[in-house]
Amino acid sequence: MQKWELFSRGERQKKTFNRVIFVDPGLGGTGWAYWEEVCNVPHFPTRPSETGVIKGNNKSGWENKSSEINSQFAGVLNNLNVERVCIEWPAIFNTGLSHASASRGDLFKLVYVIGGLGEVSQTVTNRKPLLFSPSDWKGQLPKEVVIRRIKKIFPMMLRIRNHEGDAIGMGLAAQGALTK
């Protein structure tokens, strides 16, 4: 793992963790990747058991869309019997693009979505989710590089949807396998 710790301090020595889901949140699509077993063995990463993208109704307002995403996410957590939820938290950069996004309210909407996902996570798993920034798990890697590395590790994963790739990348980073 890089700077971030996937599990609580008492669990650091463990090599394997069960029923973990990694989440790349967004109103346009919330990607997730679920592992029955996450092993901390970089040279032999485990493949996600299931992956997906949750989307809300584009015709409803953003608050309703967020509620739809949360409802679908609760179903995913319950169906998979998830024990640990790991959610990417937005990083704020001092750039014109970040300021434009904040002035449009996109950042606040994303935080609203993440808050809902966090509440659902805690309700279903009885555990607070782990929140971390993109730089915590991928450093400065662009999305395209993350996707290329996933396909190199798992050549059978031919089609990786938007948001799904980052969720898979988070799981690989937790296993120490996202590096070159």
mmCIF file with all atom_site columns, C-alpha atoms in Angstrom:
data_model
loop_
_atom_site.group_PDB
_atom_site.id
_atom_site.type_symbol
_atom_site.label_atom_id
_atom_site.label_alt_id
_atom_site.label_comp_id
_atom_site.label_asym_id
_atom_site.label_entity_id
_atom_site.label_seq_id
_atom_site.pdbx_PDB_ins_code
_atom_site.Cartn_x
_atom_site.Cartn_y
_atom_site.Cartn_z
_atom_site.occupancy
_atom_site.B_iso_or_equiv
_atom_site.pdbx_formal_charge
_atom_site.auth_seq_id
_atom_site.auth_comp_id
_atom_site.auth_asym_id
_atom_site.auth_atom_id
_atom_site.pdbx_PDB_model_num
ATOM 1   C CA . MET A 1 1   ? 0.000   0.000   0.000   1.00 0.00 ? 1   MET A CA 1
ATOM 2   C CA . GLN A 1 2   ? 1.104   3.559   -0.492  1.00 0.00 ? 2   GLN A CA 1
ATOM 3   C CA . LYS A 1 3   ? 0.430   6.338   2.045   1.00 0.00 ? 3   LYS A CA 1
ATOM 4   C CA . TRP A 1 4   ? -3.011  5.090   2.976   1.00 0.00 ? 4   TRP A CA 1
ATOM 5   C CA . GLU A 1 5   ? -3.862  2.258   5.284   1.00 0.00 ? 5   GLU A CA 1
ATOM 6   C CA . LEU A 1 6   ? -6.702  0.083   4.075   1.00 0.00 ? 6   LEU A CA 1
ATOM 7   C CA . PHE A 1 7   ? -7.547  -1.408  7.423   1.00 0.00 ? 7   PHE A CA 1
ATOM 8   C CA . SER A 1 8   ? -7.451  -0.380  11.073  1.00 0.00 ? 8   SER A CA 1
ATOM 9   C CA . ARG A 1 9   ? -4.175  -0.502  12.972  1.00 0.00 ? 9   ARG A CA 1
ATOM 10  C CA . GLY A 1 10  ? -4.974  -3.787  14.697  1.00 0.00 ? 10  GLY A CA 1
ATOM 11  C CA . GLU A 1 11  ? -5.430  -5.497  11.331  1.00 0.00 ? 11  GLU A CA 1
ATOM 12  C CA . ARG A 1 12  ? -2.223  -4.342  9.598   1.00 0.00 ? 12  ARG A CA 1
ATOM 13  C CA . GLN A 1 13  ? -0.432  -7.638  10.050  1.00 0.00 ? 13  GLN A CA 1
ATOM 14  C CA . LYS A 1 14  ? -3.159  -9.580  8.273   1.00 0.00 ? 14  LYS A CA 1
ATOM 15  C CA . LYS A 1 15  ? -2.381  -10.671 4.738   1.00 0.00 ? 15  LYS A CA 1
ATOM 16  C CA . THR A 1 16  ? -5.941  -11.308 3.566   1.00 0.00 ? 16  THR A CA 1
ATOM 17  C CA . PHE A 1 17  ? -9.199  -9.411  4.016   1.00 0.00 ? 17  PHE A CA 1
ATOM 18  C CA . ASN A 1 18  ? -12.620 -10.662 3.043   1.00 0.00 ? 18  ASN A CA 1
ATOM 19  C CA . ARG A 1 19  ? -15.600 -9.032  1.320   1.00 0.00 ? 19  ARG A CA 1
ATOM 20  C CA . VAL A 1 20  ? -14.182 -5.597  0.475   1.00 0.00 ? 20  VAL A CA 1
ATOM 21  C CA . ILE A 1 21  ? -15.718 -3.127  -1.996  1.00 0.00 ? 21  ILE A CA 1
ATOM 22  C CA . PHE A 1 22  ? -13.922 -0.129  -3.532  1.00 0.00 ? 22  PHE A CA 1
ATOM 23  C CA . VAL A 1 23  ? -16.057 2.763   -4.766  1.00 0.00 ? 23  VAL A CA 1
ATOM 24  C CA . ASP A 1 24  ? -15.416 5.561   -7.282  1.00 0.00 ? 24  ASP A CA 1
ATOM 25  C CA . PRO A 1 25  ? -18.382 7.885   -6.594  1.00 0.00 ? 25  PRO A CA 1
ATOM 26  C CA . GLY A 1 26  ? -20.084 10.211  -9.039  1.00 0.00 ? 26  GLY A CA 1
ATOM 27  C CA . LEU A 1 27  ? -23.477 11.488  -10.103 1.00 0.00 ? 27  LEU A CA 1
ATOM 28  C CA . GLY A 1 28  ? -22.710 10.457  -13.680 1.00 0.00 ? 28  GLY A CA 1
ATOM 29  C CA . GLY A 1 29  ? -21.899 6.951   -12.496 1.00 0.00 ? 29  GLY A CA 1
ATOM 30  C CA . THR A 1 30  ? -20.627 5.328   -9.324  1.00 0.00 ? 30  THR A CA 1
ATOM 31  C CA . GLY A 1 31  ? -18.173 2.554   -10.090 1.00 0.00 ? 31  GLY A CA 1
ATOM 32  C CA . TRP A 1 32  ? -17.516 -0.306  -7.714  1.00 0.00 ? 32  TRP A CA 1
ATOM 33  C CA . ALA A 1 33  ? -15.265 -3.345  -7.543  1.00 0.00 ? 33  ALA A CA 1
ATOM 34  C CA . TYR A 1 34  ? -15.859 -6.131  -5.031  1.00 0.00 ? 34  TYR A CA 1
ATOM 35  C CA . TRP A 1 35  ? -13.313 -8.623  -3.784  1.00 0.00 ? 35  TRP A CA 1
ATOM 36  C CA . GLU A 1 36  ? -14.249 -11.773 -1.889  1.00 0.00 ? 36  GLU A CA 1
ATOM 37  C CA . GLU A 1 37  ? -10.640 -11.738 -0.785  1.00 0.00 ? 37  GLU A CA 1
ATOM 38  C CA . VAL A 1 38  ? -8.026  -8.964  -0.926  1.00 0.00 ? 38  VAL A CA 1
ATOM 39  C CA . CYS A 1 39  ? -4.493  -10.284 -0.465  1.00 0.00 ? 39  CYS A CA 1
ATOM 40  C CA . ASN A 1 40  ? -1.536  -8.101  0.401   1.00 0.00 ? 40  ASN A CA 1
ATOM 41  C CA . VAL A 1 41  ? 0.772   -10.004 -1.965  1.00 0.00 ? 41  VAL A CA 1
ATOM 42  C CA . PRO A 1 42  ? 1.796   -7.578  -4.789  1.00 0.00 ? 42  PRO A CA 1
ATOM 43  C CA . HIS A 1 43  ? 3.087   -10.235 -7.214  1.00 0.00 ? 43  HIS A CA 1
ATOM 44  C CA . PHE A 1 44  ? -0.123  -12.301 -7.035  1.00 0.00 ? 44  PHE A CA 1
ATOM 45  C CA . PRO A 1 45  ? -3.069  -9.868  -6.904  1.00 0.00 ? 45  PRO A CA 1
ATOM 46  C CA . THR A 1 46  ? -6.534  -11.309 -6.706  1.00 0.00 ? 46  THR A CA 1
ATOM 47  C CA . ARG A 1 47  ? -9.091  -10.372 -9.333  1.00 0.00 ? 47  ARG A CA 1
ATOM 48  C CA . PRO A 1 48  ? -12.330 -8.636  -8.316  1.00 0.00 ? 48  PRO A CA 1
ATOM 49  C CA . SER A 1 49  ? -15.228 -11.067 -7.918  1.00 0.00 ? 49  SER A CA 1
ATOM 50  C CA . GLU A 1 50  ? -17.687 -8.550  -9.353  1.00 0.00 ? 50  GLU A CA 1
ATOM 51  C CA . THR A 1 51  ? -17.616 -5.009  -10.721 1.00 0.00 ? 51  THR A CA 1
ATOM 52  C CA . GLY A 1 52  ? -20.250 -2.563  -11.827 1.00 0.00 ? 52  GLY A CA 1
ATOM 53  C CA . VAL A 1 53  ? -21.433 0.984   -12.374 1.00 0.00 ? 53  VAL A CA 1
ATOM 54  C CA . ILE A 1 54  ? -24.504 2.398   -10.652 1.00 0.00 ? 54  ILE A CA 1
ATOM 55  C CA . LYS A 1 55  ? -26.397 5.128   -12.488 1.00 0.00 ? 55  LYS A CA 1
ATOM 56  C CA . GLY A 1 56  ? -29.391 7.175   -11.467 1.00 0.00 ? 56  GLY A CA 1
ATOM 57  C CA . ASN A 1 57  ? -32.158 8.436   -13.735 1.00 0.00 ? 57  ASN A CA 1
ATOM 58  C CA . ASN A 1 58  ? -30.789 11.290  -15.861 1.00 0.00 ? 58  ASN A CA 1
ATOM 59  C CA . LYS A 1 59  ? -34.212 12.934  -16.023 1.00 0.00 ? 59  LYS A CA 1
ATOM 60  C CA . SER A 1 60  ? -34.504 13.444  -12.276 1.00 0.00 ? 60  SER A CA 1
ATOM 61  C CA . GLY A 1 61  ? -32.752 16.257  -10.408 1.00 0.00 ? 61  GLY A CA 1
ATOM 62  C CA . TRP A 1 62  ? -29.338 15.641  -8.898  1.00 0.00 ? 62  TRP A CA 1
ATOM 63  C CA . GLU A 1 63  ? -30.744 15.094  -5.375  1.00 0.00 ? 63  GLU A CA 1
ATOM 64  C CA . ASN A 1 64  ? -33.092 12.366  -6.657  1.00 0.00 ? 64  ASN A CA 1
ATOM 65  C CA . LYS A 1 65  ? -30.298 10.881  -8.735  1.00 0.00 ? 65  LYS A CA 1
ATOM 66  C CA . SER A 1 66  ? -28.118 10.710  -5.609  1.00 0.00 ? 66  SER A CA 1
ATOM 67  C CA . SER A 1 67  ? -30.925 8.973   -3.699  1.00 0.00 ? 67  SER A CA 1
ATOM 68  C CA . GLU A 1 68  ? -31.313 6.428   -6.515  1.00 0.00 ? 68  GLU A CA 1
ATOM 69  C CA . ILE A 1 69  ? -27.569 5.734   -6.462  1.00 0.00 ? 69  ILE A CA 1
ATOM 70  C CA . ASN A 1 70  ? -27.648 5.274   -2.668  1.00 0.00 ? 70  ASN A CA 1
ATOM 71  C CA . SER A 1 71  ? -30.603 2.909   -2.889  1.00 0.00 ? 71  SER A CA 1
ATOM 72  C CA . GLN A 1 72  ? -28.932 0.789   -5.578  1.00 0.00 ? 72  GLN A CA 1
ATOM 73  C CA . PHE A 1 73  ? -25.667 0.830   -3.602  1.00 0.00 ? 73  PHE A CA 1
ATOM 74  C CA . ALA A 1 74  ? -27.449 -0.501  -0.505  1.00 0.00 ? 74  ALA A CA 1
ATOM 75  C CA . GLY A 1 75  ? -28.720 -3.365  -2.662  1.00 0.00 ? 75  GLY A CA 1
ATOM 76  C CA . VAL A 1 76  ? -25.196 -4.139  -3.901  1.00 0.00 ? 76  VAL A CA 1
ATOM 77  C CA . LEU A 1 77  ? -23.800 -4.140  -0.344  1.00 0.00 ? 77  LEU A CA 1
ATOM 78  C CA . ASN A 1 78  ? -26.579 -6.381  0.942   1.00 0.00 ? 78  ASN A CA 1
ATOM 79  C CA . ASN A 1 79  ? -26.425 -8.806  -2.005  1.00 0.00 ? 79  ASN A CA 1
ATOM 80  C CA . LEU A 1 80  ? -22.657 -9.218  -1.700  1.00 0.00 ? 80  LEU A CA 1
ATOM 81  C CA . ASN A 1 81  ? -22.600 -9.269  2.120   1.00 0.00 ? 81  ASN A CA 1
ATOM 82  C CA . VAL A 1 82  ? -19.818 -6.640  2.146   1.00 0.00 ? 82  VAL A CA 1
ATOM 83  C CA . GLU A 1 83  ? -17.749 -6.220  5.322   1.00 0.00 ? 83  GLU A CA 1
ATOM 84  C CA . ARG A 1 84  ? -15.534 -3.238  4.401   1.00 0.00 ? 84  ARG A CA 1
ATOM 85  C CA . VAL A 1 85  ? -16.309 -0.233  2.163   1.00 0.00 ? 85  VAL A CA 1
ATOM 86  C CA . CYS A 1 86  ? -13.540 1.985   0.736   1.00 0.00 ? 86  CYS A CA 1
ATOM 87  C CA . ILE A 1 87  ? -14.666 5.216   -0.966  1.00 0.00 ? 87  ILE A CA 1
ATOM 88  C CA . GLU A 1 88  ? -12.566 7.695   -2.930  1.00 0.00 ? 88  GLU A CA 1
ATOM 89  C CA . TRP A 1 89  ? -12.822 11.215  -1.537  1.00 0.00 ? 89  TRP A CA 1
ATOM 90  C CA . PRO A 1 90  ? -12.332 14.195  -3.890  1.00 0.00 ? 90  PRO A CA 1
ATOM 91  C CA . ALA A 1 91  ? -9.013  15.964  -3.895  1.00 0.00 ? 91  ALA A CA 1
ATOM 92  C CA . ILE A 1 92  ? -8.992  19.739  -4.214  1.00 0.00 ? 92  ILE A CA 1
ATOM 93  C CA . PHE A 1 93  ? -6.368  21.213  -6.487  1.00 0.00 ? 93  PHE A CA 1
ATOM 94  C CA . ASN A 1 94  ? -5.507  24.871  -6.843  1.00 0.00 ? 94  ASN A CA 1
ATOM 95  C CA . THR A 1 95  ? -6.292  24.983  -10.562 1.00 0.00 ? 95  THR A CA 1
ATOM 96  C CA . GLY A 1 96  ? -8.752  26.863  -12.722 1.00 0.00 ? 96  GLY A CA 1
ATOM 97  C CA . LEU A 1 97  ? -10.616 23.628  -13.444 1.00 0.00 ? 97  LEU A CA 1
ATOM 98  C CA . SER A 1 98  ? -11.088 22.892  -9.726  1.00 0.00 ? 98  SER A CA 1
ATOM 99  C CA . HIS A 1 99  ? -12.301 26.425  -9.081  1.00 0.00 ? 99  HIS A CA 1
ATOM 100 C CA . ALA A 1 100 ? -14.713 26.251  -12.026 1.00 0.00 ? 100 ALA A CA 1
ATOM 101 C CA . SER A 1 101 ? -16.044 22.919  -10.769 1.00 0.00 ? 101 SER A CA 1
ATOM 102 C CA . ALA A 1 102 ? -16.548 24.351  -7.281  1.00 0.00 ? 102 ALA A CA 1
ATOM 103 C CA . SER A 1 103 ? -18.297 27.452  -8.614  1.00 0.00 ? 103 SER A CA 1
ATOM 104 C CA . ARG A 1 104 ? -20.732 25.264  -10.610 1.00 0.00 ? 104 ARG A CA 1
ATOM 105 C CA . GLY A 1 105 ? -21.483 23.286  -7.467  1.00 0.00 ? 105 GLY A CA 1
ATOM 106 C CA . ASP A 1 106 ? -20.186 19.989  -8.902  1.00 0.00 ? 106 ASP A CA 1
ATOM 107 C CA . LEU A 1 107 ? -17.844 19.425  -5.975  1.00 0.00 ? 107 LEU A CA 1
ATOM 108 C CA . PHE A 1 108 ? -20.626 19.974  -3.450  1.00 0.00 ? 108 PHE A CA 1
ATOM 109 C CA . LYS A 1 109 ? -22.888 17.558  -5.316  1.00 0.00 ? 109 LYS A CA 1
ATOM 110 C CA . LEU A 1 110 ? -20.121 14.948  -5.308  1.00 0.00 ? 110 LEU A CA 1
ATOM 111 C CA . VAL A 1 111 ? -19.597 15.382  -1.564  1.00 0.00 ? 111 VAL A CA 1
ATOM 112 C CA . TYR A 1 112 ? -23.370 14.994  -1.122  1.00 0.00 ? 112 TYR A CA 1
ATOM 113 C CA . VAL A 1 113 ? -23.233 11.693  -3.034  1.00 0.00 ? 113 VAL A CA 1
ATOM 114 C CA . ILE A 1 114 ? -20.266 10.503  -0.962  1.00 0.00 ? 114 ILE A CA 1
ATOM 115 C CA . GLY A 1 115 ? -22.064 11.403  2.272   1.00 0.00 ? 115 GLY A CA 1
ATOM 116 C CA . GLY A 1 116 ? -25.031 9.303   1.183   1.00 0.00 ? 116 GLY A CA 1
ATOM 117 C CA . LEU A 1 117 ? -22.793 6.387   0.211   1.00 0.00 ? 117 LEU A CA 1
ATOM 118 C CA . GLY A 1 118 ? -21.020 6.669   3.559   1.00 0.00 ? 118 GLY A CA 1
ATOM 119 C CA . GLU A 1 119 ? -24.305 6.617   5.461   1.00 0.00 ? 119 GLU A CA 1
ATOM 120 C CA . VAL A 1 120 ? -25.517 3.583   3.507   1.00 0.00 ? 120 VAL A CA 1
ATOM 121 C CA . SER A 1 121 ? -22.157 1.859   4.103   1.00 0.00 ? 121 SER A CA 1
ATOM 122 C CA . GLN A 1 122 ? -22.288 2.393   7.841   1.00 0.00 ? 122 GLN A CA 1
ATOM 123 C CA . THR A 1 123 ? -25.912 1.271   8.056   1.00 0.00 ? 123 THR A CA 1
ATOM 124 C CA . VAL A 1 124 ? -25.355 -1.940  6.079   1.00 0.00 ? 124 VAL A CA 1
ATOM 125 C CA . THR A 1 125 ? -21.901 -2.960  7.388   1.00 0.00 ? 125 THR A CA 1
ATOM 126 C CA . ASN A 1 126 ? -22.114 -1.407  10.864  1.00 0.00 ? 126 ASN A CA 1
ATOM 127 C CA . ARG A 1 127 ? -18.703 0.122   10.134  1.00 0.00 ? 127 ARG A CA 1
ATOM 128 C CA . LYS A 1 128 ? -17.577 3.541   8.935   1.00 0.00 ? 128 LYS A CA 1
ATOM 129 C CA . PRO A 1 129 ? -16.230 3.474   5.380   1.00 0.00 ? 129 PRO A CA 1
ATOM 130 C CA . LEU A 1 130 ? -12.601 4.246   4.693   1.00 0.00 ? 130 LEU A CA 1
ATOM 131 C CA . LEU A 1 131 ? -12.282 7.528   2.760   1.00 0.00 ? 131 LEU A CA 1
ATOM 132 C CA . PHE A 1 132 ? -9.135  8.347   0.804   1.00 0.00 ? 132 PHE A CA 1
ATOM 133 C CA . SER A 1 133 ? -8.048  10.707  -1.963  1.00 0.00 ? 133 SER A CA 1
ATOM 134 C CA . PRO A 1 134 ? -7.011  9.741   -5.503  1.00 0.00 ? 134 PRO A CA 1
ATOM 135 C CA . SER A 1 135 ? -3.393  10.663  -4.735  1.00 0.00 ? 135 SER A CA 1
ATOM 136 C CA . ASP A 1 136 ? -3.453  8.258   -1.773  1.00 0.00 ? 136 ASP A CA 1
ATOM 137 C CA . TRP A 1 137 ? -3.953  5.248   -4.022  1.00 0.00 ? 137 TRP A CA 1
ATOM 138 C CA . LYS A 1 138 ? -2.674  6.231   -7.480  1.00 0.00 ? 138 LYS A CA 1
ATOM 139 C CA . GLY A 1 139 ? -0.361  9.166   -6.930  1.00 0.00 ? 139 GLY A CA 1
ATOM 140 C CA . GLN A 1 140 ? -0.293  11.210  -10.152 1.00 0.00 ? 140 GLN A CA 1
ATOM 141 C CA . LEU A 1 141 ? -1.277  8.375   -12.505 1.00 0.00 ? 141 LEU A CA 1
ATOM 142 C CA . PRO A 1 142 ? -3.821  9.412   -15.143 1.00 0.00 ? 142 PRO A CA 1
ATOM 143 C CA . LYS A 1 143 ? -6.930  7.267   -15.581 1.00 0.00 ? 143 LYS A CA 1
ATOM 144 C CA . GLU A 1 144 ? -5.636  5.864   -18.907 1.00 0.00 ? 144 GLU A CA 1
ATOM 145 C CA . VAL A 1 145 ? -2.477  4.535   -17.234 1.00 0.00 ? 145 VAL A CA 1
ATOM 146 C CA . VAL A 1 146 ? -4.530  2.912   -14.459 1.00 0.00 ? 146 VAL A CA 1
ATOM 147 C CA . ILE A 1 147 ? -6.693  1.176   -17.098 1.00 0.00 ? 147 ILE A CA 1
ATOM 148 C CA . ARG A 1 148 ? -3.595  -0.003  -19.024 1.00 0.00 ? 148 ARG A CA 1
ATOM 149 C CA . ARG A 1 149 ? -2.110  -1.479  -15.852 1.00 0.00 ? 149 ARG A CA 1
ATOM 150 C CA . ILE A 1 150 ? -5.361  -3.246  -14.987 1.00 0.00 ? 150 ILE A CA 1
ATOM 151 C CA . LYS A 1 151 ? -5.444  -4.816  -18.466 1.00 0.00 ? 151 LYS A CA 1
ATOM 152 C CA . LYS A 1 152 ? -1.794  -5.842  -18.134 1.00 0.00 ? 152 LYS A CA 1
ATOM 153 C CA . ILE A 1 153 ? -2.494  -7.584  -14.810 1.00 0.00 ? 153 ILE A CA 1
ATOM 154 C CA . PHE A 1 154 ? -5.852  -9.028  -15.903 1.00 0.00 ? 154 PHE A CA 1
ATOM 155 C CA . PRO A 1 155 ? -5.735  -9.420  -19.734 1.00 0.00 ? 155 PRO A CA 1
ATOM 156 C CA . MET A 1 156 ? -9.179  -11.039 -19.722 1.00 0.00 ? 156 MET A CA 1
ATOM 157 C CA . MET A 1 157 ? -10.764 -7.738  -18.636 1.00 0.00 ? 157 MET A CA 1
ATOM 158 C CA . LEU A 1 158 ? -11.300 -6.327  -22.114 1.00 0.00 ? 158 LEU A CA 1
ATOM 159 C CA . ARG A 1 159 ? -14.090 -3.846  -21.404 1.00 0.00 ? 159 ARG A CA 1
ATOM 160 C CA . ILE A 1 160 ? -13.743 -1.589  -18.383 1.00 0.00 ? 160 ILE A CA 1
ATOM 161 C CA . ARG A 1 161 ? -16.420 1.074   -18.037 1.00 0.00 ? 161 ARG A CA 1
ATOM 162 C CA . ASN A 1 162 ? -15.890 4.641   -16.844 1.00 0.00 ? 162 ASN A CA 1
ATOM 163 C CA . HIS A 1 163 ? -15.650 4.808   -13.019 1.00 0.00 ? 163 HIS A CA 1
ATOM 164 C CA . GLU A 1 164 ? -15.313 1.008   -12.857 1.00 0.00 ? 164 GLU A CA 1
ATOM 165 C CA . GLY A 1 165 ? -11.615 1.253   -13.767 1.00 0.00 ? 165 GLY A CA 1
ATOM 166 C CA . ASP A 1 166 ? -10.736 3.487   -10.847 1.00 0.00 ? 166 ASP A CA 1
ATOM 167 C CA . ALA A 1 167 ? -12.602 1.189   -8.445  1.00 0.00 ? 167 ALA A CA 1
ATOM 168 C CA . ILE A 1 168 ? -10.605 -1.800  -9.758  1.00 0.00 ? 168 ILE A CA 1
ATOM 169 C CA . GLY A 1 169 ? -7.413  0.270   -9.558  1.00 0.00 ? 169 GLY A CA 1
ATOM 170 C CA . MET A 1 170 ? -8.083  1.054   -5.891  1.00 0.00 ? 170 MET A CA 1
ATOM 171 C CA . GLY A 1 171 ? -8.338  -2.647  -5.129  1.00 0.00 ? 171 GLY A CA 1
ATOM 172 C CA . LEU A 1 172 ? -5.083  -3.339  -6.943  1.00 0.00 ? 172 LEU A CA 1
ATOM 173 C CA . ALA A 1 173 ? -3.381  -0.473  -5.098  1.00 0.00 ? 173 ALA A CA 1
ATOM 174 C CA . ALA A 1 174 ? -4.562  -1.958  -1.793  1.00 0.00 ? 174 ALA A CA 1
ATOM 175 C CA . GLN A 1 175 ? -2.793  -5.166  -2.822  1.00 0.00 ? 175 GLN A CA 1
ATOM 176 C CA . GLY A 1 176 ? 0.353   -3.256  -3.768  1.00 0.00 ? 176 GLY A CA 1
ATOM 177 C CA . ALA A 1 177 ? -0.091  -4.348  -7.393  1.00 0.00 ? 177 ALA A CA 1
ATOM 178 C CA . LEU A 1 178 ? -0.783  -1.066  -9.216  1.00 0.00 ? 178 LEU A CA 1
ATOM 179 C CA . THR A 1 179 ? 2.880   -0.112  -9.527  1.00 0.00 ? 179 THR A CA 1
ATOM 180 C CA . LYS A 1 180 ? 4.667   -0.785  -12.824 1.00 0.00 ? 180 LYS A CA 1
#
